[in-house]
Coordinates of C-alpha atoms and ligand atoms in Angstrom, one line a residue:
X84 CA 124.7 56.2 116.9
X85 CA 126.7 54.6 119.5
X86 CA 124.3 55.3 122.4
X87 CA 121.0 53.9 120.8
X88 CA 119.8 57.5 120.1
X89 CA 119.3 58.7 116.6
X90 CA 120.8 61.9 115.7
X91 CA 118.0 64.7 115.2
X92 CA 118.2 66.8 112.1
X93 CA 118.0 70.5 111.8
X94 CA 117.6 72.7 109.2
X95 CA 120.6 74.0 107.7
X96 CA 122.1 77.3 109.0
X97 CA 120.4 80.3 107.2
X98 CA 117.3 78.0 106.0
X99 CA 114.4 78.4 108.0
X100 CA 111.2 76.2 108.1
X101 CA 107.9 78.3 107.1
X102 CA 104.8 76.8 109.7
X103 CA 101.0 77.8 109.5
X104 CA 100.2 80.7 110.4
X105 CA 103.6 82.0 108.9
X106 CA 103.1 80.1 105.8
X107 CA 99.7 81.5 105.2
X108 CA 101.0 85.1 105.4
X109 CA 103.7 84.4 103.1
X110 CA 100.8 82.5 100.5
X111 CA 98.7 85.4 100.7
X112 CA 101.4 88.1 99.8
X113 CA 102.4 86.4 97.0
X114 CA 98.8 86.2 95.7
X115 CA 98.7 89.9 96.4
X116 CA 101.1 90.2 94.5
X117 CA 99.9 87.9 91.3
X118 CA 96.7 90.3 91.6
X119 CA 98.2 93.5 91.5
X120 CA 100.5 92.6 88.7
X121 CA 98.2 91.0 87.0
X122 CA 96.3 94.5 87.0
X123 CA 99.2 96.2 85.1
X124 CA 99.1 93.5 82.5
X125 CA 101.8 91.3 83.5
X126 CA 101.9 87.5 83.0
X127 CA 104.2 85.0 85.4
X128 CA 106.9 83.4 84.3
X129 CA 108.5 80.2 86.3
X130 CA 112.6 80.1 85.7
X131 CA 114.1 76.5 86.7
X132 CA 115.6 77.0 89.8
X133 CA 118.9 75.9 88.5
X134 CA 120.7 77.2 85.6
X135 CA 124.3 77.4 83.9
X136 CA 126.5 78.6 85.9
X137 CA 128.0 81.3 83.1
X138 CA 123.9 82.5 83.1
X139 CA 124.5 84.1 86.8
X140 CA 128.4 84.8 86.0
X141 CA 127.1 87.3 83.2
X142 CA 124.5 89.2 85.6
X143 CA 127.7 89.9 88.2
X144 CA 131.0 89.5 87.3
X145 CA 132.0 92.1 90.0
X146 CA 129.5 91.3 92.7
X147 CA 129.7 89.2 96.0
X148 CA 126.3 88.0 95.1
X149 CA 128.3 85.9 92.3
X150 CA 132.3 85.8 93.0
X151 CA 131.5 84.2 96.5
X152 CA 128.3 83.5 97.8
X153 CA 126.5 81.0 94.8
X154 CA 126.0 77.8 95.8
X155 CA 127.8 76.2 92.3
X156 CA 128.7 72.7 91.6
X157 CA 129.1 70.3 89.1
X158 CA 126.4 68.1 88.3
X159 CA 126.6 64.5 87.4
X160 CA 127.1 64.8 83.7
X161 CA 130.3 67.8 84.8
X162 CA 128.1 70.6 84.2
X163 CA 128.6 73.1 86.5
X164 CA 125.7 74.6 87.4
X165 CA 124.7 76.7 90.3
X166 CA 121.2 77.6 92.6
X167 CA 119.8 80.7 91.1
X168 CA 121.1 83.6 93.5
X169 CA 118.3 86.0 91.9
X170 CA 115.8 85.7 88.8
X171 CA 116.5 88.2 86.8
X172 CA 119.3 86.3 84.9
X173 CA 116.9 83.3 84.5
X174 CA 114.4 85.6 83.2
X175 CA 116.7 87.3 80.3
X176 CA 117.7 83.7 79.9
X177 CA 114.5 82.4 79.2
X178 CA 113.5 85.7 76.8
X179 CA 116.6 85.0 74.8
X180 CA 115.6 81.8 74.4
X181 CA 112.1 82.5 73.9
X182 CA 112.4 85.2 72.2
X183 CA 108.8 86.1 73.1
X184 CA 106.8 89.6 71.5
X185 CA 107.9 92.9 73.5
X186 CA 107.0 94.3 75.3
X187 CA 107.3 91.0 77.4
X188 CA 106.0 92.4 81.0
X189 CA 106.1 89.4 83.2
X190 CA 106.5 88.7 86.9
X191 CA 108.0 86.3 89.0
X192 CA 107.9 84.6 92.8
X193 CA 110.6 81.8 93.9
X194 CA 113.6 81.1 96.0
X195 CA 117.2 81.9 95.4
X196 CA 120.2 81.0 97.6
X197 CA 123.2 82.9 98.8
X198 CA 125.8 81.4 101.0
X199 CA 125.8 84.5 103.4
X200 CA 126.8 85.6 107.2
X201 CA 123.1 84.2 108.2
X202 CA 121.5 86.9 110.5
X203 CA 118.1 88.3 111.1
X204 CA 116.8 89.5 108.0
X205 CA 119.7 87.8 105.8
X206 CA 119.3 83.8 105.1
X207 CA 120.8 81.7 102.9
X208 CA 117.5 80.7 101.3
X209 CA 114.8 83.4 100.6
X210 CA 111.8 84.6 98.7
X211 CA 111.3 87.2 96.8
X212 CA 108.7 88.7 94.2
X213 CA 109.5 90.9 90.9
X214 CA 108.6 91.6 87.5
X215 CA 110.9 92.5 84.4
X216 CA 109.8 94.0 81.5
X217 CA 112.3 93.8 78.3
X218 CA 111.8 95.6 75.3
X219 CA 110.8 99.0 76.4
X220 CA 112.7 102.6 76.9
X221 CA 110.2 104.8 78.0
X222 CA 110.9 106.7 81.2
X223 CA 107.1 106.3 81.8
X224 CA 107.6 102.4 82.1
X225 CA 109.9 103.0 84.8
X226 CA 107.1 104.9 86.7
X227 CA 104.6 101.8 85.9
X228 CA 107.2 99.3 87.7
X229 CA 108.3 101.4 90.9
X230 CA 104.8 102.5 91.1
X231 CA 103.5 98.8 91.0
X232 CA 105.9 97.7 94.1
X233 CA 105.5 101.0 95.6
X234 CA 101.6 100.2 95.9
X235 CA 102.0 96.9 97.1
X236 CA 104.0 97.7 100.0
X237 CA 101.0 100.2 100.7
X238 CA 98.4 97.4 99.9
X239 CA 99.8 95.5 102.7
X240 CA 99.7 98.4 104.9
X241 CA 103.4 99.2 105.2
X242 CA 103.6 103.3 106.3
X243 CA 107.6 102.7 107.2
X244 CA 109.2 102.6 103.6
X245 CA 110.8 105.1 101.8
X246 CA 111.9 105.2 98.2
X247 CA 115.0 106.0 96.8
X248 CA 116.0 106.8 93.4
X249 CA 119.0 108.0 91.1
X250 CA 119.8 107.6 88.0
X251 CA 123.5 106.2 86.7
X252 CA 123.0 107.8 83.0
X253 CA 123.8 106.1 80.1
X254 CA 127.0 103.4 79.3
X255 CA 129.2 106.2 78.9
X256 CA 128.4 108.3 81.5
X257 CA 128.4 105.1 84.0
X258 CA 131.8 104.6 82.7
X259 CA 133.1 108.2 82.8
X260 CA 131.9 108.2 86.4
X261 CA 133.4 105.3 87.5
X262 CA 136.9 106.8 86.3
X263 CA 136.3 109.5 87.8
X264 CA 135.7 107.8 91.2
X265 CA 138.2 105.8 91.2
X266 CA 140.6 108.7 90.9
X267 CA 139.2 110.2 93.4
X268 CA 139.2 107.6 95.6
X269 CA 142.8 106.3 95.1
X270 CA 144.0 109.6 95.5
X271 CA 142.2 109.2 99.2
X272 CA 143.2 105.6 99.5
X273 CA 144.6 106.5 102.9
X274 CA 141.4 107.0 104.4
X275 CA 139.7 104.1 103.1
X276 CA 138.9 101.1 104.9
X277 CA 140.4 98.2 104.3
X278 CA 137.6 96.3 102.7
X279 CA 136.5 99.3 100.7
X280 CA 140.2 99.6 98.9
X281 CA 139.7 95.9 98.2
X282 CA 136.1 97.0 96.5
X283 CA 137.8 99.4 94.6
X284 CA 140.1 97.8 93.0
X285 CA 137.0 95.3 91.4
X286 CA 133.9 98.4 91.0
X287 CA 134.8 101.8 92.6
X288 CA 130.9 102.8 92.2
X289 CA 130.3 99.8 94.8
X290 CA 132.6 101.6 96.9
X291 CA 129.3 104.2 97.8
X292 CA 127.7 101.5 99.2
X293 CA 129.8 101.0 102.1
X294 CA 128.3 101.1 105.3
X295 CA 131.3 101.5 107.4
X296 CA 132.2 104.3 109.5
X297 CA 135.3 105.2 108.8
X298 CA 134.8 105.6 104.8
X299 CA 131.6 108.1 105.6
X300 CA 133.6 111.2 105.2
X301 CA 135.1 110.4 102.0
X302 CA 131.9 109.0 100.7
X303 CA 129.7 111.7 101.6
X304 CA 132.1 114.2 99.4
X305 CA 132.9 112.0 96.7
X306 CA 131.9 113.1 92.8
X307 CA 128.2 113.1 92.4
X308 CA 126.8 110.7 89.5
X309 CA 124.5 113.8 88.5
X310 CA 127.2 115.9 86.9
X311 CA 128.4 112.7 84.6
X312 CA 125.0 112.8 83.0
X313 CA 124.3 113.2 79.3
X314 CA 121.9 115.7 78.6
X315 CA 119.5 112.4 77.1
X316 CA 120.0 110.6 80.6
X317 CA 118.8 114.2 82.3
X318 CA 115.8 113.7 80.4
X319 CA 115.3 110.6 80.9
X320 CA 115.5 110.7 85.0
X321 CA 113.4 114.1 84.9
X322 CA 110.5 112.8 83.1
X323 CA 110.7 109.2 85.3
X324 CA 110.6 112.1 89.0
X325 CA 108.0 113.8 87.0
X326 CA 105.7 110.9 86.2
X327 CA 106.2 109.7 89.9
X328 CA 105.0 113.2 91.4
X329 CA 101.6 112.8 89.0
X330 CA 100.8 109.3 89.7
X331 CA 101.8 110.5 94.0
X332 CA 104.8 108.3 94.9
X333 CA 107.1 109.7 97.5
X334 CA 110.6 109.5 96.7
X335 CA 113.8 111.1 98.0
X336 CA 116.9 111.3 95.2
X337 CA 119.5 109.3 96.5
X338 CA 123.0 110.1 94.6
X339 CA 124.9 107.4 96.1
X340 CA 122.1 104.5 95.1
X341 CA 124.4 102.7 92.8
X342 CA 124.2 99.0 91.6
X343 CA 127.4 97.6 90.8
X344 CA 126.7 95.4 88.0
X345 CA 128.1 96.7 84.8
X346 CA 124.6 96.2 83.4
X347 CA 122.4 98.8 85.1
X348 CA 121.9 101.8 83.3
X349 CA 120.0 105.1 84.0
X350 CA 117.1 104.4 86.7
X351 CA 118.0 102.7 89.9
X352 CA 115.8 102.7 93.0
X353 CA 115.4 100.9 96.3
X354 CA 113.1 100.6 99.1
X355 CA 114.3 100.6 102.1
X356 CA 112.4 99.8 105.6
X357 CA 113.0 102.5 108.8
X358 CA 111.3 99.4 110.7
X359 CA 114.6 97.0 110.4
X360 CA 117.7 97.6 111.3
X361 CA 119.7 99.6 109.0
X362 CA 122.1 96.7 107.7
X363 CA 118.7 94.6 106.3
X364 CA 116.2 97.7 105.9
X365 CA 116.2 97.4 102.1
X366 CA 113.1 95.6 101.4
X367 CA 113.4 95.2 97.4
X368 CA 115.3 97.2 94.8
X369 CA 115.6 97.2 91.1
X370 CA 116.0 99.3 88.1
X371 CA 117.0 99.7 83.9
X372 CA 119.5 97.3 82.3
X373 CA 120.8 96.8 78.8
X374 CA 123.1 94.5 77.5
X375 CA 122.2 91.4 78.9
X376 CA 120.4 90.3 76.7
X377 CA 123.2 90.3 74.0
X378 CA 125.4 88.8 77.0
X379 CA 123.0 85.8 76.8
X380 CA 123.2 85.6 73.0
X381 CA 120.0 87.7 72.1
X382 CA 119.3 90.8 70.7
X383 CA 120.1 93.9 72.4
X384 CA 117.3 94.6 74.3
X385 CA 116.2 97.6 77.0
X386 CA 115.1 95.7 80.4
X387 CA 113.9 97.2 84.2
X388 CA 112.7 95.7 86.8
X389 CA 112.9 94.6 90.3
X390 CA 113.1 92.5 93.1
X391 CA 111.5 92.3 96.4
X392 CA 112.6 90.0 99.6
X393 CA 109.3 88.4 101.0
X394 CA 111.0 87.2 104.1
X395 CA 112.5 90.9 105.1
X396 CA 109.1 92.2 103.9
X397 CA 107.2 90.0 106.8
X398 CA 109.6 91.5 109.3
X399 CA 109.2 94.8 108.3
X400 CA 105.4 94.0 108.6
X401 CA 105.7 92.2 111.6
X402 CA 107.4 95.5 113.5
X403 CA 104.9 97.8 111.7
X404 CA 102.1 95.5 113.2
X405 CA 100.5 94.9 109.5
X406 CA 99.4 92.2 107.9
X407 CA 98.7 90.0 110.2
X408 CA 98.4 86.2 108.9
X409 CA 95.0 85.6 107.7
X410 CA 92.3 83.4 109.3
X411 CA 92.6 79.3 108.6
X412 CA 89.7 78.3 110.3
X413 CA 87.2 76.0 108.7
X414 CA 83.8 76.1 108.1
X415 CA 82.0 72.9 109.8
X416 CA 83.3 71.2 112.3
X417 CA 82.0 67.7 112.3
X418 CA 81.6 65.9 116.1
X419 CA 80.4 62.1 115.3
X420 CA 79.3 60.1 118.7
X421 CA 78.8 57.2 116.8
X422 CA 81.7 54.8 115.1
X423 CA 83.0 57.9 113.2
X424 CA 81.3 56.8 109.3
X425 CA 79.2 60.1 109.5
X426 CA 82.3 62.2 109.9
X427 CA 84.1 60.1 107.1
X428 CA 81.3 61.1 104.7
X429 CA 79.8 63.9 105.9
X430 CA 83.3 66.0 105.7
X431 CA 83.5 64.2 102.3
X432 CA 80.3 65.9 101.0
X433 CA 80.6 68.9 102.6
X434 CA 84.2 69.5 101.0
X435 CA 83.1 68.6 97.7
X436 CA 80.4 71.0 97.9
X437 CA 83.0 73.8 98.7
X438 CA 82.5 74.3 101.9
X439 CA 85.5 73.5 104.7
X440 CA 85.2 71.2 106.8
X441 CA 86.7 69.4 109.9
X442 CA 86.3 66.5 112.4
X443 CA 88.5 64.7 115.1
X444 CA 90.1 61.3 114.2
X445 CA 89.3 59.0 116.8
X446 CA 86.0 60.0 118.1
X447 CA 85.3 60.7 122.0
X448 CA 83.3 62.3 124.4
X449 CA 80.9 65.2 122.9
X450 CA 82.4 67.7 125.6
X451 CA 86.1 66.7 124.2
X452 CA 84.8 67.0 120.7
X453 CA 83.4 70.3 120.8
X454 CA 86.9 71.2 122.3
X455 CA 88.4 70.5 119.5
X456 CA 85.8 72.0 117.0
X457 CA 86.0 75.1 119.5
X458 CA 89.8 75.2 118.8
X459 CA 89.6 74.8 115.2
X460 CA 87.9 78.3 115.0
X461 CA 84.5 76.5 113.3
X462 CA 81.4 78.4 112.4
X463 CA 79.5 75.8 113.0
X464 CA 79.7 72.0 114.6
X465 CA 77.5 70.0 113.0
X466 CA 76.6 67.0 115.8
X467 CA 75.5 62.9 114.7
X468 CA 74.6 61.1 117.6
X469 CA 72.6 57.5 117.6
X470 CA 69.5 60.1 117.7
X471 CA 69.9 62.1 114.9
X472 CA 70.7 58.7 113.1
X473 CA 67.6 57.7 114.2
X474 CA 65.6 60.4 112.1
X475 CA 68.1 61.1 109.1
X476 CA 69.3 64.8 110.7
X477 CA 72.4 66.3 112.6
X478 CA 72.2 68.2 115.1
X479 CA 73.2 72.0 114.0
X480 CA 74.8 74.3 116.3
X481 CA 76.4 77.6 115.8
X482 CA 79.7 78.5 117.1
X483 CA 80.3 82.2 116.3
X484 CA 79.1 85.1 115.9
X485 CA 75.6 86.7 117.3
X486 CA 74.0 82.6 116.2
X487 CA 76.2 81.6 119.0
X488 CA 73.8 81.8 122.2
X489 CA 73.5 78.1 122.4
X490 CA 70.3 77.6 120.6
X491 CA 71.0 74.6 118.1
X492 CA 68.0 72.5 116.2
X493 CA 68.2 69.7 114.0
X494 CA 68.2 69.9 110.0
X495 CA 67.4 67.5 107.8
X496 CA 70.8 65.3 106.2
X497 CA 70.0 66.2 102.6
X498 CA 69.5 70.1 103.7
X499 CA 73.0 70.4 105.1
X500 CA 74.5 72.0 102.4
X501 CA 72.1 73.9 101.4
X502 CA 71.5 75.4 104.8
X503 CA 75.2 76.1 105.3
X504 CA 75.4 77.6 102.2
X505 CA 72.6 80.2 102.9
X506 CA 74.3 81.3 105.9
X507 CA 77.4 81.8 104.3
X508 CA 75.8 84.1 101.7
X509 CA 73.9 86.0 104.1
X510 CA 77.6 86.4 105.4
X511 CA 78.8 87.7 102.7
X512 CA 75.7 90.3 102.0
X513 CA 76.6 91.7 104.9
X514 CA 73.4 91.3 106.5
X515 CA 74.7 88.8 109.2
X516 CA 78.1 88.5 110.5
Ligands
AMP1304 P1 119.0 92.0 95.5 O1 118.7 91.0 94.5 O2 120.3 91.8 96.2 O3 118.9 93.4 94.9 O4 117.9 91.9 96.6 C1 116.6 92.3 96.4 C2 115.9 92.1 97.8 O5 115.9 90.8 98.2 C3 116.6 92.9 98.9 O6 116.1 94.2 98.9 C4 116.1 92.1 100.1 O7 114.9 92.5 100.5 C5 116.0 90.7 99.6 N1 117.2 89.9 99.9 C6 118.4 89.9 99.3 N2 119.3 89.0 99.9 C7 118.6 88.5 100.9 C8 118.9 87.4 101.9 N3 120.1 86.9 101.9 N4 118.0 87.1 102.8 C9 116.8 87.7 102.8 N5 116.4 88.6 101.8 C10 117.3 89.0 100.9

């Protein structure tokens, strides 16, 4: 630059950088999640992060999601391509090409992209974590995969989120029902909002999602989805409330809970936050599909499953006051007074023995060492000065806990482990903490 001064670089709008202890937190919900899938018998499956474009065109012909916020572009050969938007059409990609035994129950955690309005809540980049199962009909599958994200938003202590549920019937009933919104609705076209009559004309049923105001009214008395439903559908939905009462999940029916892609078929259901502001409170969603497979060249194949958006999730958290970020600190803290080889290779043997460790680069006084093994959050500080050099030990002093009170002794070098270990099992026995 012309004035000498480099130019700094900032993320890009709507991406975020994740930092400790953030980073943690969003590490340990993911593994929370791995564990309690991995209860229900679900394996994980990694999609590139990069597909076809046509593979996300299929999912969402008549979404925003697709028609304008994918971030698509040719690639080098002329392929256009695009950043995944969501996983699910990766996932029935992969299956189709796969074409792996069902049921095929598997689960999911990555990063999609939508060029959206960024705003609290709603970024252009974002995580999320969700399962698909392809291959199975059963209503009682459906209760297996709401319950599953319904306990994990418990398991992280989250009191604020309700569950919706409805049910768009079968093909034809979806169909009949859109018709018979859309009459309804363009016979009221008058009192629409602008937007709204330009949702209409693309998916009248995504016309119940509207938000705004002015189209409440209309909304609020428009035809209901339950009187469109074959009597199999009926059956279907009762037996998926039923099974939810037995297994105790909460839920509220939710008529207007549509999804607008034409592949979504009976069950729908969403989770929505009361701790985020009403724009961004859903905090993962999901439900049945059929047809996609055959739209990606496979067999035709039942499918259900959903999504859930880690970053909304954290904030949701974060104004519930759960799940706080978990502890980083180490272990040992090593304070060398000498030329700094003991801290080299005593961290070295420590580590590979599986237990943390930490020291300061650059040596210093003892008092501004144990600052920084105080401010590391270390159990103990383990101190080599030209004395303990002298007679093959380290000086042992605990930081924490009720061994804090200052009394520190010397242990033997070839002890260290060992010693630390004990304490740490002690620890976890309960008998000490
Ligand atoms: P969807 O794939 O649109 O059904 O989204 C599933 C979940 O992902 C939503 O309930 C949100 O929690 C989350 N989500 C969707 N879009 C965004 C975004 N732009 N930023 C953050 N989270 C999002």
């Amino acid at each position: 630059m012309s004035d000498g001064k480099r130019h700094q670089y900032k993320a890009l709008r709507g991406m975020r950088d994740v930092l400790a202890p953030e980073s943690a937190r969003r590490r340990l919900l993911v593994d929370s999640f791995a564990s309690a899938v991995a209860l229900a018998g679900y394996s994980e499956v990694v999609p590139p992060l990069v597909e076809e474009l046509d593979v996300f065109r299929r999912v969402g012909e008549a979404t925003d999601v697709v028609t304008k916020e994918m971030y698509d572009f040719e690639d080098r050969d002329g392929t256009r391509i695009a950043l995944r938007p969501e996983l699910t059409a990766g996932v029935v990609r992969a299956f189709v090409q796969h074409r792996p035994q069902v049921p095929w129950k598997v689960w999911y955690a990555g990063t999609n992209f939508r060029h959206e309005r960024p705003q609290k809540g709603r970024y252009r980049m974002f995580d999320q974590v969700g399962v698909e199962v392809l291959g199975v009909d059963d209503p009682d599958l459906d209760v297996e995969v709401i319950a599953l994200a319904d306990g994990f938003f418990k398991s992280l202590g989250m009191q604020q989120v309700r569950l919706l549920v409805n049910s768009l019937g079968e093909h034809s009933d979806r169909a009949a029902y859109t018709d018979g919104l859309r009459e309804y609705f363009e016979a009221n076209c008058d009192s629409l909002s602008e937007a709204s009559r330009e949702t209409l004309k693309r998916n009248p049923l995504r016309v119940l999602d509207s938000k705004r105001p002015e189209d409440k009214v209309l909304i609020d008395t428009a035809p209901k989805v339950e009187d469109f439903l074959s009597p199999s559908a009926k059956d279907h939905f009762a037996r998926v409330l039923e099974g939810l009462d037995s297994v105790g999940v909460t839920y509220e029916v939710a008529p207007q809970l549509v999804r607008g892609l034409d592949y979504y078929r009976r069950t729908t259901f969403e989770f929505v936050s009361d701790s985020l502001d009403a724009a961004q409170n859903a905090v993962g969603g999901g439900g049945r599909y059929d047809g996609l497979s055959e739209a990606m060249g496979g067999p035709p194949t039942d499918g259900i499953g959903f999504a859930l958006g880690v970053d909304r999730i954290l904030l949701a958290c974060d104004s519930e006051g759960t799940f706080a970020a978990p502890q980083a600190n180490v272990t040992v803290f090593v304070i060398d007074l000498t030329d700094g080889t003991h801290a080299r290779d005593l961290t070295h043997s420590l580590r590979a023995a599986g237990i943390s460790a930490e020291r300061r680069f650059g040596g210093g006084s003892l008092k501004s060492q144990m600052k920084s093994a105080d401010r590391s959050g270390a159990r103990f500080a383990l101190i080599v000065g030209e004395d303990e050099i002298a007679d093959d030990s380290v000086t042992f002093r605990p930081m924490l806990g009720i061994e804090s009170d200052g009394t520190q002794r010397r242990i033997n070098t070839e002890s260290i482990t060992g010693e630390i270990r004990r304490l740490l099992e002690v620890d976890t026995e309960g008998t000490s903490k």
